[in-house]
XYZ file of C-alpha atoms in Angstrom:
442
model
C 70.307 52.074 79.251
C 71.608 53.817 82.334
C 70.729 52.107 85.556
C 68.912 54.470 87.888
C 67.583 54.472 91.397
C 64.322 55.805 92.698
C 65.089 56.167 96.388
C 67.915 57.099 98.658
C 69.671 53.985 97.433
C 70.947 53.934 93.863
C 72.385 52.044 90.974
C 75.781 52.116 89.365
C 76.185 53.634 85.933
C 78.043 51.695 83.275
C 81.685 52.570 82.674
C 80.949 54.572 79.535
C 78.205 56.575 81.184
C 80.419 57.180 84.182
C 83.136 58.482 81.905
C 80.792 60.942 80.269
C 79.579 62.129 83.636
C 83.116 63.132 84.519
C 83.500 65.382 81.498
C 82.968 69.119 82.058
C 80.161 69.282 79.522
C 78.070 67.023 81.753
C 77.731 70.006 84.073
C 78.102 73.089 81.884
C 76.872 71.983 78.457
C 79.318 72.825 75.665
C 82.754 74.297 76.334
C 81.703 77.453 74.502
C 78.686 77.893 76.750
C 80.849 77.446 79.841
C 83.435 79.937 78.617
C 80.740 82.488 77.892
C 79.129 82.210 81.273
C 81.033 84.908 83.117
C 78.653 84.917 86.072
C 79.260 81.226 86.672
C 83.013 81.693 86.781
C 82.717 84.678 89.084
C 80.798 82.459 91.493
C 83.475 79.777 91.197
C 86.075 82.401 92.042
C 83.998 83.279 95.098
C 84.153 79.644 96.195
C 87.929 79.648 95.724
C 88.286 82.827 97.783
C 86.203 81.428 100.653
C 88.061 78.098 100.531
C 91.457 79.800 100.818
C 90.281 82.101 103.601
C 88.988 79.154 105.647
C 92.249 77.260 105.093
C 94.373 80.180 106.243
C 92.296 81.780 109.011
C 90.050 79.167 110.625
C 90.781 78.714 114.348
C 91.895 75.107 113.796
C 93.632 73.640 110.756
C 90.850 72.212 108.565
C 91.005 69.078 106.445
C 91.000 70.151 102.783
C 89.227 67.001 101.586
C 86.453 67.419 104.148
C 86.014 71.067 103.194
C 85.545 70.160 99.544
C 83.226 67.243 100.362
C 81.107 69.544 102.521
C 80.934 72.131 99.754
C 79.902 69.546 97.163
C 77.322 68.028 99.495
C 75.953 71.472 100.271
C 75.559 72.204 96.570
C 73.681 68.951 95.950
C 71.540 68.878 99.082
C 70.391 72.395 98.245
C 68.715 71.072 95.098
C 66.212 68.644 96.643
C 66.079 66.099 99.495
C 67.318 63.217 97.346
C 70.400 64.695 95.671
C 73.598 64.242 97.661
C 77.293 63.411 97.680
C 78.519 59.974 98.775
C 82.069 59.452 99.928
C 83.866 56.266 98.887
C 82.524 54.209 101.818
C 78.939 55.394 101.412
C 79.149 54.647 97.687
C 80.408 51.128 98.373
C 77.638 50.525 100.926
C 75.056 51.721 98.413
C 76.408 49.353 95.759
C 76.174 46.454 98.209
C 72.601 47.363 99.096
C 71.371 47.588 95.515
C 73.292 44.571 94.235
C 71.649 42.427 96.877
C 74.916 40.505 97.349
C 77.788 40.712 99.831
C 80.341 38.551 101.594
C 78.873 37.488 104.901
C 77.306 34.832 107.101
C 73.630 34.750 106.186
C 71.970 35.752 109.449
C 69.308 38.320 110.175
C 69.975 40.216 113.398
C 68.196 42.842 115.457
C 68.989 44.871 118.554
C 67.095 43.342 121.491
C 67.464 44.762 125.007
C 70.833 46.283 124.008
C 72.090 42.957 122.685
C 72.598 41.649 119.141
C 70.021 38.891 118.721
C 69.732 36.494 115.789
C 66.274 36.628 114.208
C 67.038 33.731 111.907
C 69.582 32.119 109.622
C 68.863 32.310 105.898
C 68.431 28.890 104.311
C 71.502 27.362 102.644
C 73.979 29.938 103.976
C 77.149 29.475 106.083
C 75.288 30.475 109.253
C 72.499 27.965 108.661
C 74.969 25.179 107.898
C 77.045 26.028 110.992
C 74.020 25.764 113.268
C 73.277 29.401 114.155
C 69.773 29.549 115.638
C 67.061 32.134 116.048
C 67.234 33.886 119.451
C 70.990 33.274 119.795
C 72.566 36.337 121.442
C 75.911 37.225 119.845
C 78.403 38.282 122.518
C 81.799 38.014 120.798
C 83.282 38.101 117.304
C 86.666 36.404 116.948
C 87.028 36.391 120.722
C 86.372 40.126 121.148
C 83.340 41.433 122.997
C 80.834 43.400 120.914
C 79.256 45.040 123.937
C 78.671 48.699 123.170
C 78.675 48.276 119.393
C 75.706 49.521 117.409
C 73.781 47.095 115.220
C 75.415 48.508 112.081
C 78.893 48.243 113.596
C 78.332 44.595 114.504
C 76.961 43.805 111.041
C 79.966 45.494 109.427
C 82.326 43.261 111.431
C 80.447 40.114 110.438
C 80.647 40.956 106.756
C 83.916 40.475 104.907
C 85.638 38.863 101.937
C 84.317 35.524 100.717
C 86.178 32.447 102.073
C 87.458 34.242 105.193
C 86.723 32.693 108.625
C 85.083 34.216 111.677
C 84.137 32.805 115.078
C 80.896 33.782 116.786
C 80.337 33.343 120.502
C 76.653 33.188 121.375
C 74.449 32.792 124.410
C 71.844 30.156 123.605
C 68.612 29.352 125.376
C 69.056 26.203 127.445
C 72.871 26.222 127.206
C 74.866 26.628 130.419
C 78.040 27.782 128.646
C 78.658 30.165 125.726
C 78.555 28.419 122.349
C 81.389 29.066 119.890
C 80.562 28.730 116.182
C 83.175 28.853 113.420
C 81.876 30.076 110.055
C 83.493 30.752 106.678
C 81.990 33.727 104.855
C 80.323 33.204 101.488
C 78.313 35.217 98.971
C 75.017 36.178 100.614
C 72.038 37.333 98.598
C 69.713 39.778 100.325
C 66.181 38.413 100.256
C 64.026 41.297 99.114
C 61.107 38.928 98.492
C 59.536 36.699 101.128
C 56.429 34.659 100.523
C 54.067 32.123 102.032
C 50.697 30.519 101.456
C 47.878 32.069 103.508
C 45.533 29.249 104.464
C 45.569 26.987 101.453
C 44.213 29.373 98.842
C 46.120 32.710 98.686
C 49.696 33.558 97.783
C 51.227 36.280 99.984
C 54.276 38.094 98.563
C 56.207 40.615 100.636
C 58.681 42.831 98.736
C 60.834 44.812 101.191
C 62.937 46.678 98.586
C 63.795 46.567 94.889
C 67.337 45.277 94.472
C 68.917 43.200 91.729
C 67.462 40.003 93.205
C 63.823 41.141 93.378
C 62.355 39.931 90.092
C 63.979 36.517 90.463
C 62.540 36.320 93.975
C 59.086 37.173 92.643
C 59.294 34.468 89.973
C 60.373 31.952 92.598
C 57.387 32.854 94.779
C 54.905 32.320 91.942
C 56.529 29.001 91.013
C 56.296 27.925 94.656
C 52.597 28.795 94.788
C 51.998 26.739 91.630
C 53.386 23.741 93.493
C 51.631 24.332 96.819
C 48.198 25.711 95.878
C 45.774 23.678 93.783
C 44.623 25.619 90.720
C 40.968 25.203 91.619
C 41.630 26.581 95.124
C 43.806 29.612 94.303
C 41.823 32.771 95.085
C 44.556 35.260 94.169
C 47.582 37.104 95.498
C 48.465 39.785 98.026
C 51.478 41.887 96.996
C 52.675 43.659 100.136
C 54.645 46.843 99.373
C 54.137 48.513 102.744
C 57.233 50.251 104.105
C 59.076 49.429 100.880
C 61.310 52.493 100.294
C 61.946 51.674 96.630
C 65.159 50.802 94.837
C 66.023 49.984 91.247
C 63.829 51.199 88.413
C 64.485 48.168 86.209
C 63.302 45.841 88.979
C 60.111 47.849 89.529
C 59.451 47.610 85.787
C 60.111 43.848 85.773
C 57.779 43.237 88.734
C 55.011 45.303 87.107
C 55.565 43.512 83.800
C 55.124 40.157 85.542
C 51.430 40.920 86.086
C 50.611 42.817 82.860
C 49.934 41.584 79.334
C 50.528 44.872 77.553
C 50.646 48.654 77.883
C 52.867 51.280 79.408
C 54.322 50.630 82.848
C 55.955 53.980 83.575
C 57.527 56.932 81.804
C 60.361 59.180 82.949
C 60.784 62.789 81.846
C 63.928 64.809 82.374
C 64.629 68.492 81.838
C 65.213 67.978 78.110
C 62.411 66.467 75.986
C 64.812 64.060 74.262
C 65.597 62.469 77.641
C 62.052 61.117 78.079
C 61.654 57.336 78.196
C 58.664 55.008 78.148
C 58.723 51.447 79.433
C 56.128 48.969 78.178
C 54.976 45.547 79.313
C 55.631 42.419 77.303
C 53.045 39.718 76.784
C 52.743 37.167 79.573
C 50.970 37.541 82.942
C 52.790 35.253 85.376
C 49.777 35.356 87.700
C 47.539 34.137 84.859
C 44.920 36.796 85.475
C 44.230 35.855 89.094
C 43.058 38.730 91.337
C 45.764 40.815 93.006
C 45.531 43.178 95.958
C 48.488 45.519 96.492
C 49.075 46.797 100.036
C 50.610 50.273 100.471
C 51.076 52.731 103.324
C 52.994 55.894 104.166
C 56.279 54.003 103.969
C 55.710 52.843 100.377
C 57.899 55.036 98.194
C 59.343 55.438 94.749
C 59.816 52.071 92.994
C 57.018 50.551 95.067
C 54.766 53.424 93.968
C 55.643 52.697 90.330
C 54.404 49.116 90.728
C 51.261 50.132 92.612
C 50.537 52.920 90.107
C 51.011 50.712 87.044
C 48.792 47.899 88.332
C 46.200 50.407 89.544
C 46.043 52.385 86.282
C 45.671 49.216 84.227
C 42.999 47.944 86.630
C 45.079 44.820 87.066
C 45.078 45.099 90.853
C 43.214 46.798 93.647
C 45.397 49.015 95.833
C 44.473 48.839 99.523
C 45.836 50.713 102.531
C 46.699 54.375 103.022
C 48.240 57.089 100.842
C 51.840 56.333 99.871
C 54.947 58.468 100.438
C 54.846 60.385 97.147
C 58.413 60.196 95.868
C 58.062 60.668 92.129
C 61.632 61.461 91.105
C 64.489 59.466 89.611
C 68.061 59.629 90.910
C 71.090 58.819 88.759
C 74.301 57.736 90.471
C 77.395 59.275 88.870
C 80.708 57.767 90.079
C 83.578 60.184 90.676
C 86.601 57.970 90.158
C 87.811 56.684 93.517
C 86.289 59.610 95.373
C 82.724 58.406 95.802
C 79.775 59.452 93.693
C 76.978 61.966 93.398
C 73.320 61.068 93.580
C 71.519 63.511 91.296
C 67.807 63.885 90.601
C 67.546 63.709 86.803
C 63.881 63.020 86.017
C 60.332 62.657 87.280
C 58.309 59.556 86.635
C 54.680 59.243 85.568
C 52.161 56.421 85.888
C 50.546 54.975 82.723
C 47.640 57.442 82.928
C 50.108 60.339 82.927
C 49.890 61.148 86.644
C 52.884 62.394 88.585
C 52.759 61.111 92.144
C 55.489 63.550 93.234
C 54.438 64.955 96.631
C 50.987 63.404 96.115
C 51.454 59.674 96.439
C 49.317 56.777 95.318
C 45.776 57.069 96.652
C 44.475 53.561 97.408
C 41.308 52.265 95.762
C 40.254 51.025 99.184
C 41.364 52.968 102.243
C 42.086 50.824 105.270
C 43.674 52.367 108.352
C 45.496 50.219 110.890
C 44.534 50.386 114.539
C 47.511 52.093 116.198
C 48.607 51.027 119.712
C 48.730 53.856 122.239
C 52.513 53.618 122.667
C 53.012 54.060 118.911
C 50.545 56.875 118.225
C 52.261 59.989 116.939
C 55.363 58.019 115.951
C 53.810 56.038 113.111
C 53.167 58.869 110.644
C 55.558 59.580 107.765
C 55.904 63.165 106.595
C 55.725 62.030 103.028
C 57.498 63.798 100.196
C 55.266 66.858 100.579
C 56.623 67.320 104.099
C 60.287 67.301 103.088
C 62.067 70.632 102.943
C 63.121 71.560 99.414
C 61.111 68.841 97.658
C 60.224 69.202 93.983
C 56.882 70.986 93.783
C 53.857 69.486 92.046
C 50.988 71.961 92.026
C 48.886 73.327 94.853
C 47.164 70.115 95.926
C 50.169 68.354 97.408
C 49.505 65.697 100.036
C 51.475 62.555 100.715
C 52.462 60.163 103.447
C 50.377 58.451 106.107
C 50.838 55.925 108.879
C 53.665 53.443 108.330
C 52.649 51.128 111.172
C 52.371 47.415 110.392
C 51.627 45.043 113.308
C 54.222 42.353 113.908
C 51.493 39.749 114.425
C 49.451 39.035 111.286
C 46.287 38.449 113.292
C 46.403 42.152 114.258
C 47.096 43.306 110.691
C 43.803 44.900 109.680
C 44.922 45.720 106.132
C 46.221 42.241 105.341
C 43.197 40.513 106.847
C 40.844 42.791 104.900
C 42.692 41.858 101.695
C 42.425 38.139 102.502
C 38.705 38.484 103.240
C 38.116 40.297 99.938
C 39.918 37.611 97.960
C 37.916 34.887 99.708
C 34.609 36.724 99.281
C 34.062 37.022 103.032
C 33.855 40.812 102.683
C 32.988 42.896 99.633
C 33.870 46.340 98.323
C 32.767 48.232 95.216
C 36.418 48.698 94.189
C 37.223 44.989 94.247
C 37.660 43.517 91.789
C 38.696 46.654 89.871
C 36.520 47.939 87.026
C 37.580 47.539 83.404
C 40.748 49.381 82.419
C 40.221 53.041 81.540
C 41.224 54.233 78.091
C 43.756 56.661 79.562
C 46.006 53.818 80.669
C 47.499 52.879 77.315
């Protein structure tokens, strides 16, 4: 099966699929159809004429490669907001993001008062073993100042081939002199799943994206809860998908499958009927039937909407929060040799009950709106898919997106605390627990 992506990230096609994508028939159909399409070739001649005129007459000598890249990107971006061209570097970055692995140090960093500050060192990574601490301010890399670098530029310099050394110079709280730390890069796995026990009776699972490590991270979280929460105390689970932009389709299917005993998880439908696919759950609920509340907001998109939609349609979980982003399309990544790749929208996806959430989003069973601080108001709303120029249309009742604000401090997180109260029986709602599964969710 081709590996596909559901957000602005992507997945890499297998070598055979990539080869087919490079053949002319992948774009024109049969050779006979292409030869007979005179209008198409006239338009291609028009492109050639414009290209040559720009090369010969533009006020400054243009770069041919950039001209062609711009033309290709213009063609793709004119289709919908999620189709685009990636140059070789962008393609490599996308592969790193979706694989969930890269050569690096194992630290999480943020920009803080125009400085690169360490938020934490990931357990059992080179940075953790070398003694990098939270709140360390990185000032130099290999003896060179990083002042003026953006966060992405600094991260790019810290990443590199496995087994290569780098020296960090940091300012540390309580230290009178800069601290120099020598580290050897190793394979780092991006943690898309973080989890903890809330109180002593609820398992909280935060999924930030769907990369190749996500399902394994989910399994690890459930195994950890089995060890830390007594069976007679476990009230249930909170699956937090807020501000999760999506990722890999196969991982969204695997996460949904983890909580379902049977039935359809999602279906995808392309332009041609024979391209439709259905994905079904296999027997075995890893949560053993315990109640689940799924948190969503305006930043929950694509793969996260697949999970929320599947668990909602099967009445396996209650969805709480605000309307999700509404990205209901599938992107296929087609490599172009050593020249990057194209990200092309190839299908729409549908929840088990047959609903398309394209430009509509997942409507929560229980709406819960965060209290927005004054300094954030007006900046917290996502346009949603329905607000994107050129999006795929889905009827006249389009509406998607909502606030994407999540408080940094859990005590201020109204949605999470409501979910915890519902699981503990402190508060009640007619939609929790969910009613019996409807017959439409097969």
